[in-house]
Amino acid sequence: MKLGFLTACLPQLTLEQIVPWAAAHDYDALEVATWPSTGSRDFEASHLDVAALDQDGAEQVRALFDQHGVEISAFAYYENNLHPDERRRAEIAEHLRRNIDAAALLGVPYVGTFIGRDPGRSVKENIAVGDKVLPPLVDYATERGVKLIIENCVMEGWHPDGYPGNLAYSPELWEWMFSLGFYLNYDPSHLMWLGIDPVEALRPYVDRIPHAQAKDAQLDPRARTRYGFFGKTLERDNPWDVGWWRYRVPGLGDVDWRAVVDTLYEGGFTGTLSVEHEDPVWGGTEEKVKQGLIVAHRTLRPLIVA
């Protein structure tokens, strides 16, 4: 098992700045953010222009990572592959294919994304659409020796009422994804607030989890009593502010990391455990984000066998 982090938490930095920092702070791998560059990195990070990557560019990227002894564990392009606007859905699919091409060129084994959802349709209706539009993406990846890994983030902010916006949030839906050829980029933080035991949910599926994310969640049952499970409604100005839980870096929330890592080992996991830093306490500035990554490292490194 290797310890890494998702580069999206440092959107203002370049790979040339992130890779040496990761190496100096004892991280083994990076899950590289590959959203399209839009000129603004405030919300989505673009640390590698996969659409423009050619052989020369790939050699430069390899040299950078090899110089510092760091690996690329996966590419990260988490978007809505069931977007209700078919034109936008096609754009997302096209960029996902460019991710797959770049991964094949660089020898990166995994590309991470979401299933997504059309919020105007029921779950069953979305699954019917997914059964038609998603397998060609899996086939495209498989033909190039790449696996598509789906993070089980709920993406409640994508739904107007805070309901699941990514149909990958439960083991029941994981099994549907697996039937299409996807793999799981397991993240226990989302299971915590859904009331799903992250260890028991993990145990049967480790063989379908080649990559995992390390994010914690801090729950506030008293606030849940006020707002209910789905979170704030009248007081919800930010679609992501549910009011009764928040993400934290590993060690500052309620996830039992010793049990999670032990279960991964027991199931034969040999991939990367990648810190996804979305902690509001250790966020807002480059200095704070880096300190949060150091806190996560202090929590997780002692659990990972050298």
Short mmCIF file of C-alpha atoms in Angstrom, two decimals:
data_model
loop_
_atom_site.label_atom_id
_atom_site.label_comp_id
_atom_site.label_asym_id
_atom_site.label_seq_id
_atom_site.Cartn_x
_atom_site.Cartn_y
_atom_site.Cartn_z
CA MET A 1 0.00 0.00 0.00
CA LYS A 2 1.20 3.50 -0.87
CA LEU A 3 0.22 6.84 0.65
CA GLY A 4 -0.68 9.69 -1.69
CA PHE A 5 -2.90 12.73 -2.03
CA LEU A 6 -5.22 14.28 -4.61
CA THR A 7 -3.61 17.41 -6.03
CA ALA A 8 -6.94 19.31 -6.34
CA CYS A 9 -6.42 20.80 -2.87
CA LEU A 10 -3.54 22.91 -4.27
CA PRO A 11 -5.14 24.39 -7.40
CA GLN A 12 -2.84 27.41 -7.60
CA LEU A 13 0.34 25.34 -7.69
CA THR A 14 1.87 23.49 -10.62
CA LEU A 15 2.95 19.87 -10.74
CA GLU A 16 6.52 21.12 -10.75
CA GLN A 17 5.82 22.64 -7.32
CA ILE A 18 3.64 19.87 -5.90
CA VAL A 19 5.75 16.82 -6.76
CA PRO A 20 8.91 17.87 -4.82
CA TRP A 21 6.78 18.95 -1.86
CA ALA A 22 5.06 15.57 -1.79
CA ALA A 23 8.40 13.77 -1.91
CA ALA A 24 9.88 15.94 0.82
CA HIS A 25 6.91 15.17 3.08
CA ASP A 26 7.03 11.39 2.59
CA TYR A 27 4.14 10.92 0.18
CA ASP A 28 4.58 8.09 -2.31
CA ALA A 29 2.05 9.02 -4.99
CA LEU A 30 -0.19 11.72 -6.40
CA GLU A 31 -3.72 11.46 -7.73
CA VAL A 32 -3.40 14.17 -10.37
CA ALA A 33 -6.29 16.57 -11.02
CA THR A 34 -7.07 16.75 -14.74
CA TRP A 35 -10.13 18.96 -15.18
CA PRO A 36 -9.98 21.09 -18.33
CA SER A 37 -8.15 24.35 -17.79
CA THR A 38 -10.70 27.18 -17.87
CA GLY A 39 -8.40 30.03 -16.87
CA SER A 40 -9.64 29.96 -13.29
CA ARG A 41 -8.57 27.35 -10.79
CA ASP A 42 -10.72 28.45 -7.90
CA PHE A 43 -12.95 25.38 -7.97
CA GLU A 44 -11.50 22.80 -10.33
CA ALA A 45 -7.82 22.01 -10.59
CA SER A 46 -5.98 21.39 -13.83
CA HIS A 47 -2.53 20.05 -13.05
CA LEU A 48 -2.07 18.25 -16.35
CA ASP A 49 -3.51 19.21 -19.73
CA VAL A 50 -4.44 15.72 -20.85
CA ALA A 51 -6.01 16.92 -24.10
CA ALA A 52 -2.69 18.38 -25.25
CA LEU A 53 -0.39 15.68 -23.88
CA ASP A 54 1.92 14.18 -26.50
CA GLN A 55 4.93 11.85 -26.31
CA ASP A 56 7.39 14.65 -25.50
CA GLY A 57 5.11 16.00 -22.78
CA ALA A 58 4.66 12.53 -21.33
CA GLU A 59 8.42 12.08 -21.12
CA GLN A 60 8.75 15.38 -19.25
CA VAL A 61 6.06 14.33 -16.78
CA ARG A 62 7.74 10.95 -16.24
CA ALA A 63 11.08 12.64 -15.67
CA LEU A 64 9.58 14.97 -13.06
CA PHE A 65 8.02 12.14 -11.08
CA ASP A 66 11.02 9.83 -11.46
CA GLN A 67 13.38 12.55 -10.26
CA HIS A 68 11.53 12.76 -6.95
CA GLY A 69 10.59 9.09 -6.55
CA VAL A 70 6.85 9.77 -6.68
CA GLU A 71 4.23 7.88 -8.71
CA ILE A 72 1.01 8.96 -10.41
CA SER A 73 -1.60 6.76 -8.77
CA ALA A 74 -4.53 7.94 -10.92
CA PHE A 75 -5.97 10.83 -12.87
CA ALA A 76 -8.87 12.69 -11.25
CA TYR A 77 -11.70 14.00 -13.41
CA TYR A 78 -14.82 13.79 -11.25
CA GLU A 79 -17.73 14.92 -13.41
CA ASN A 80 -21.37 14.10 -14.11
CA ASN A 81 -21.41 11.39 -16.77
CA LEU A 82 -25.23 11.37 -16.72
CA HIS A 83 -25.58 15.13 -17.10
CA PRO A 84 -29.14 16.12 -18.14
CA ASP A 85 -27.84 18.36 -20.93
CA GLU A 86 -26.81 15.91 -23.64
CA ARG A 87 -24.39 18.41 -25.18
CA ARG A 88 -22.64 18.91 -21.85
CA ARG A 89 -22.68 15.15 -21.24
CA ALA A 90 -20.91 14.65 -24.57
CA GLU A 91 -18.25 17.22 -23.61
CA ILE A 92 -17.66 15.40 -20.33
CA ALA A 93 -17.39 12.05 -22.09
CA GLU A 94 -14.92 13.49 -24.59
CA HIS A 95 -12.66 14.86 -21.85
CA LEU A 96 -12.90 11.55 -20.01
CA ARG A 97 -11.65 9.82 -23.16
CA ARG A 98 -8.76 12.30 -23.34
CA ASN A 99 -7.94 11.34 -19.75
CA ILE A 100 -7.91 7.69 -20.75
CA ASP A 101 -5.63 8.40 -23.70
CA ALA A 102 -3.21 10.33 -21.52
CA ALA A 103 -3.27 7.64 -18.85
CA ALA A 104 -2.41 5.01 -21.45
CA LEU A 105 0.43 7.18 -22.76
CA LEU A 106 1.89 7.66 -19.28
CA GLY A 107 1.19 4.16 -17.98
CA VAL A 108 -1.24 5.46 -15.35
CA PRO A 109 -3.54 2.55 -14.46
CA TYR A 110 -6.66 4.41 -13.28
CA VAL A 111 -8.86 7.36 -14.19
CA GLY A 112 -11.29 8.51 -11.51
CA THR A 113 -14.71 9.97 -12.26
CA PHE A 114 -18.36 9.93 -11.12
CA ILE A 115 -21.43 8.16 -12.41
CA GLY A 116 -23.44 11.33 -11.87
CA ARG A 117 -27.17 11.80 -12.26
CA ASP A 118 -29.91 13.66 -14.08
CA PRO A 119 -31.69 15.25 -11.05
CA GLY A 120 -34.95 15.45 -13.02
CA ARG A 121 -35.16 11.67 -13.29
CA SER A 122 -35.62 8.93 -10.72
CA VAL A 123 -32.76 6.67 -9.73
CA LYS A 124 -34.20 3.82 -11.79
CA GLU A 125 -34.60 6.07 -14.83
CA ASN A 126 -30.99 7.22 -14.47
CA ILE A 127 -29.79 3.64 -14.23
CA ALA A 128 -31.62 2.83 -17.47
CA VAL A 129 -29.79 5.70 -19.18
CA GLY A 130 -26.51 4.64 -17.57
CA ASP A 131 -26.90 1.12 -18.89
CA LYS A 132 -26.81 2.60 -22.41
CA VAL A 133 -24.29 5.46 -22.24
CA LEU A 134 -21.70 4.25 -19.72
CA PRO A 135 -20.48 0.89 -21.13
CA PRO A 136 -18.86 2.53 -24.20
CA LEU A 137 -16.68 4.60 -21.84
CA VAL A 138 -15.65 1.46 -19.96
CA ASP A 139 -14.89 -0.27 -23.26
CA TYR A 140 -12.77 2.68 -24.41
CA ALA A 141 -10.72 2.48 -21.22
CA THR A 142 -10.41 -1.30 -21.26
CA GLU A 143 -9.13 -1.29 -24.83
CA ARG A 144 -6.31 1.00 -23.67
CA GLY A 145 -5.41 -0.90 -20.53
CA VAL A 146 -6.98 1.63 -18.15
CA LYS A 147 -9.57 1.08 -15.41
CA LEU A 148 -12.28 3.64 -14.66
CA ILE A 149 -12.69 4.07 -10.90
CA ILE A 150 -15.80 5.69 -9.45
CA GLU A 151 -15.68 7.61 -6.18
CA ASN A 152 -18.68 6.97 -3.92
CA CYS A 153 -19.18 10.68 -3.21
CA VAL A 154 -22.86 11.55 -2.81
CA MET A 155 -22.55 14.91 -4.63
CA GLU A 156 -25.61 16.20 -2.84
CA GLY A 157 -24.84 19.72 -4.08
CA TRP A 158 -25.70 18.60 -7.62
CA HIS A 159 -29.32 17.97 -6.63
CA PRO A 160 -31.65 20.94 -5.99
CA ASP A 161 -32.90 19.40 -2.73
CA GLY A 162 -29.63 17.92 -1.52
CA TYR A 163 -30.43 14.35 -2.53
CA PRO A 164 -27.74 12.10 -4.06
CA GLY A 165 -26.34 13.56 -7.27
CA ASN A 166 -23.91 10.69 -7.96
CA LEU A 167 -25.39 7.21 -8.19
CA ALA A 168 -22.50 5.47 -6.51
CA TYR A 169 -23.25 6.11 -2.86
CA SER A 170 -24.19 2.64 -1.58
CA PRO A 171 -23.05 -0.99 -1.93
CA GLU A 172 -26.26 -1.75 -3.81
CA LEU A 173 -25.24 0.77 -6.48
CA TRP A 174 -21.60 -0.36 -6.40
CA GLU A 175 -22.74 -3.79 -7.53
CA TRP A 176 -24.60 -2.20 -10.45
CA MET A 177 -21.45 -0.23 -11.37
CA PHE A 178 -19.32 -3.36 -11.19
CA SER A 179 -21.69 -5.09 -13.60
CA LEU A 180 -20.85 -2.37 -16.14
CA GLY A 181 -17.11 -2.84 -15.67
CA PHE A 182 -16.33 0.05 -13.33
CA TYR A 183 -14.20 -0.19 -10.20
CA LEU A 184 -14.61 1.66 -6.90
CA ASN A 185 -12.41 4.48 -5.64
CA TYR A 186 -13.50 3.86 -2.05
CA ASP A 187 -13.90 6.88 0.28
CA PRO A 188 -15.23 6.15 3.79
CA SER A 189 -16.15 9.75 4.63
CA HIS A 190 -19.33 9.71 2.54
CA LEU A 191 -20.55 6.49 4.11
CA MET A 192 -20.25 7.97 7.59
CA TRP A 193 -22.99 10.55 7.22
CA LEU A 194 -25.19 8.18 5.21
CA GLY A 195 -25.32 5.82 8.19
CA ILE A 196 -23.41 3.07 6.33
CA ASP A 197 -20.71 1.29 8.31
CA PRO A 198 -17.57 2.08 6.25
CA VAL A 199 -15.72 -1.05 7.38
CA GLU A 200 -18.53 -3.55 6.89
CA ALA A 201 -19.40 -1.95 3.54
CA LEU A 202 -15.77 -2.20 2.47
CA ARG A 203 -15.08 -5.79 3.46
CA PRO A 204 -16.89 -7.69 0.64
CA TYR A 205 -15.62 -5.49 -2.18
CA VAL A 206 -11.88 -5.01 -1.68
CA ASP A 207 -11.16 -7.01 -4.84
CA ARG A 208 -13.03 -4.32 -6.82
CA ILE A 209 -11.17 -1.46 -5.12
CA PRO A 210 -7.79 -0.83 -6.77
CA HIS A 211 -7.50 2.72 -5.38
CA ALA A 212 -8.92 4.42 -2.28
CA GLN A 213 -9.33 7.93 -0.96
CA ALA A 214 -8.67 9.05 2.59
CA LYS A 215 -11.08 11.73 3.75
CA ASP A 216 -12.65 12.02 7.17
CA ALA A 217 -16.09 13.25 8.25
CA GLN A 218 -17.05 14.97 11.49
CA LEU A 219 -20.70 14.45 12.45
CA ASP A 220 -22.86 16.65 14.69
CA PRO A 221 -25.98 14.70 15.79
CA ARG A 222 -27.42 17.73 17.60
CA ALA A 223 -27.44 19.76 14.39
CA ARG A 224 -28.96 16.78 12.56
CA THR A 225 -31.86 16.94 15.03
CA ARG A 226 -32.55 20.49 13.83
CA TYR A 227 -32.09 20.02 10.10
CA GLY A 228 -32.81 16.35 9.49
CA PHE A 229 -30.78 13.88 7.53
CA PHE A 230 -30.84 15.88 4.27
CA GLY A 231 -29.52 19.01 5.98
CA LYS A 232 -30.41 22.66 5.84
CA THR A 233 -33.26 23.84 3.65
CA LEU A 234 -34.36 27.43 4.47
CA GLU A 235 -30.91 28.31 5.84
CA ARG A 236 -28.94 26.66 3.02
CA ASP A 237 -27.35 29.39 0.92
CA ASN A 238 -24.47 27.12 -0.12
CA PRO A 239 -25.61 23.84 -1.76
CA TRP A 240 -22.73 22.01 -0.07
CA ASP A 241 -23.46 23.31 3.45
CA VAL A 242 -25.69 20.61 4.95
CA GLY A 243 -25.19 21.95 8.46
CA TRP A 244 -24.72 18.77 10.48
CA TRP A 245 -21.50 17.25 9.16
CA ARG A 246 -18.31 18.42 7.49
CA TYR A 247 -15.28 16.88 5.87
CA ARG A 248 -11.99 16.75 7.78
CA VAL A 249 -8.50 15.46 7.06
CA PRO A 250 -7.90 11.92 8.36
CA GLY A 251 -7.58 11.88 12.14
CA LEU A 252 -9.83 14.88 12.82
CA GLY A 253 -13.18 13.21 12.17
CA ASP A 254 -15.05 10.07 13.13
CA VAL A 255 -13.62 7.47 10.70
CA ASP A 256 -11.77 4.57 12.37
CA TRP A 257 -8.70 4.63 10.15
CA ARG A 258 -7.02 1.73 11.90
CA ALA A 259 -10.00 -0.48 11.06
CA VAL A 260 -10.28 0.83 7.49
CA VAL A 261 -6.61 0.29 6.67
CA ASP A 262 -6.58 -3.10 8.38
CA THR A 263 -9.61 -4.20 6.34
CA LEU A 264 -7.95 -3.04 3.13
CA TYR A 265 -4.86 -5.09 4.02
CA GLU A 266 -6.94 -8.11 4.98
CA GLY A 267 -8.67 -7.99 1.60
CA GLY A 268 -5.38 -7.87 -0.30
CA PHE A 269 -5.37 -4.18 -1.25
CA THR A 270 -2.03 -3.10 -2.73
CA GLY A 271 -3.02 0.23 -4.26
CA THR A 272 -2.71 3.84 -3.17
CA LEU A 273 -4.57 5.41 -0.26
CA SER A 274 -4.95 8.97 -1.52
CA VAL A 275 -5.74 11.83 0.87
CA GLU A 276 -8.56 14.01 -0.47
CA HIS A 277 -8.18 17.24 1.46
CA GLU A 278 -11.47 19.17 1.75
CA ASP A 279 -11.11 20.22 5.39
CA PRO A 280 -12.52 23.75 5.97
CA VAL A 281 -10.38 24.23 9.09
CA TRP A 282 -7.15 23.41 7.28
CA GLY A 283 -8.09 25.18 4.06
CA GLY A 284 -8.23 28.59 2.46
CA THR A 285 -4.50 29.16 2.08
CA GLU A 286 -1.63 27.16 0.66
CA GLU A 287 0.03 27.08 4.07
CA LYS A 288 -3.06 25.70 5.81
CA VAL A 289 -3.71 23.10 3.11
CA LYS A 290 -0.16 21.83 3.37
CA GLN A 291 -0.45 21.64 7.15
CA GLY A 292 -3.64 19.61 6.71
CA LEU A 293 -1.74 17.20 4.46
CA ILE A 294 0.89 16.89 7.18
CA VAL A 295 -1.82 16.08 9.75
CA ALA A 296 -3.24 13.43 7.40
CA HIS A 297 0.22 11.96 6.92
CA ARG A 298 0.79 11.74 10.68
CA THR A 299 -2.50 9.86 11.02
CA LEU A 300 -2.07 7.40 8.16
CA ARG A 301 1.64 6.74 7.78
CA PRO A 302 1.97 4.68 11.00
CA LEU A 303 -0.81 2.37 9.73
CA ILE A 304 0.86 1.58 6.40
CA VAL A 305 3.40 -1.21 6.38
CA ALA A 306 6.78 -0.18 4.98
#
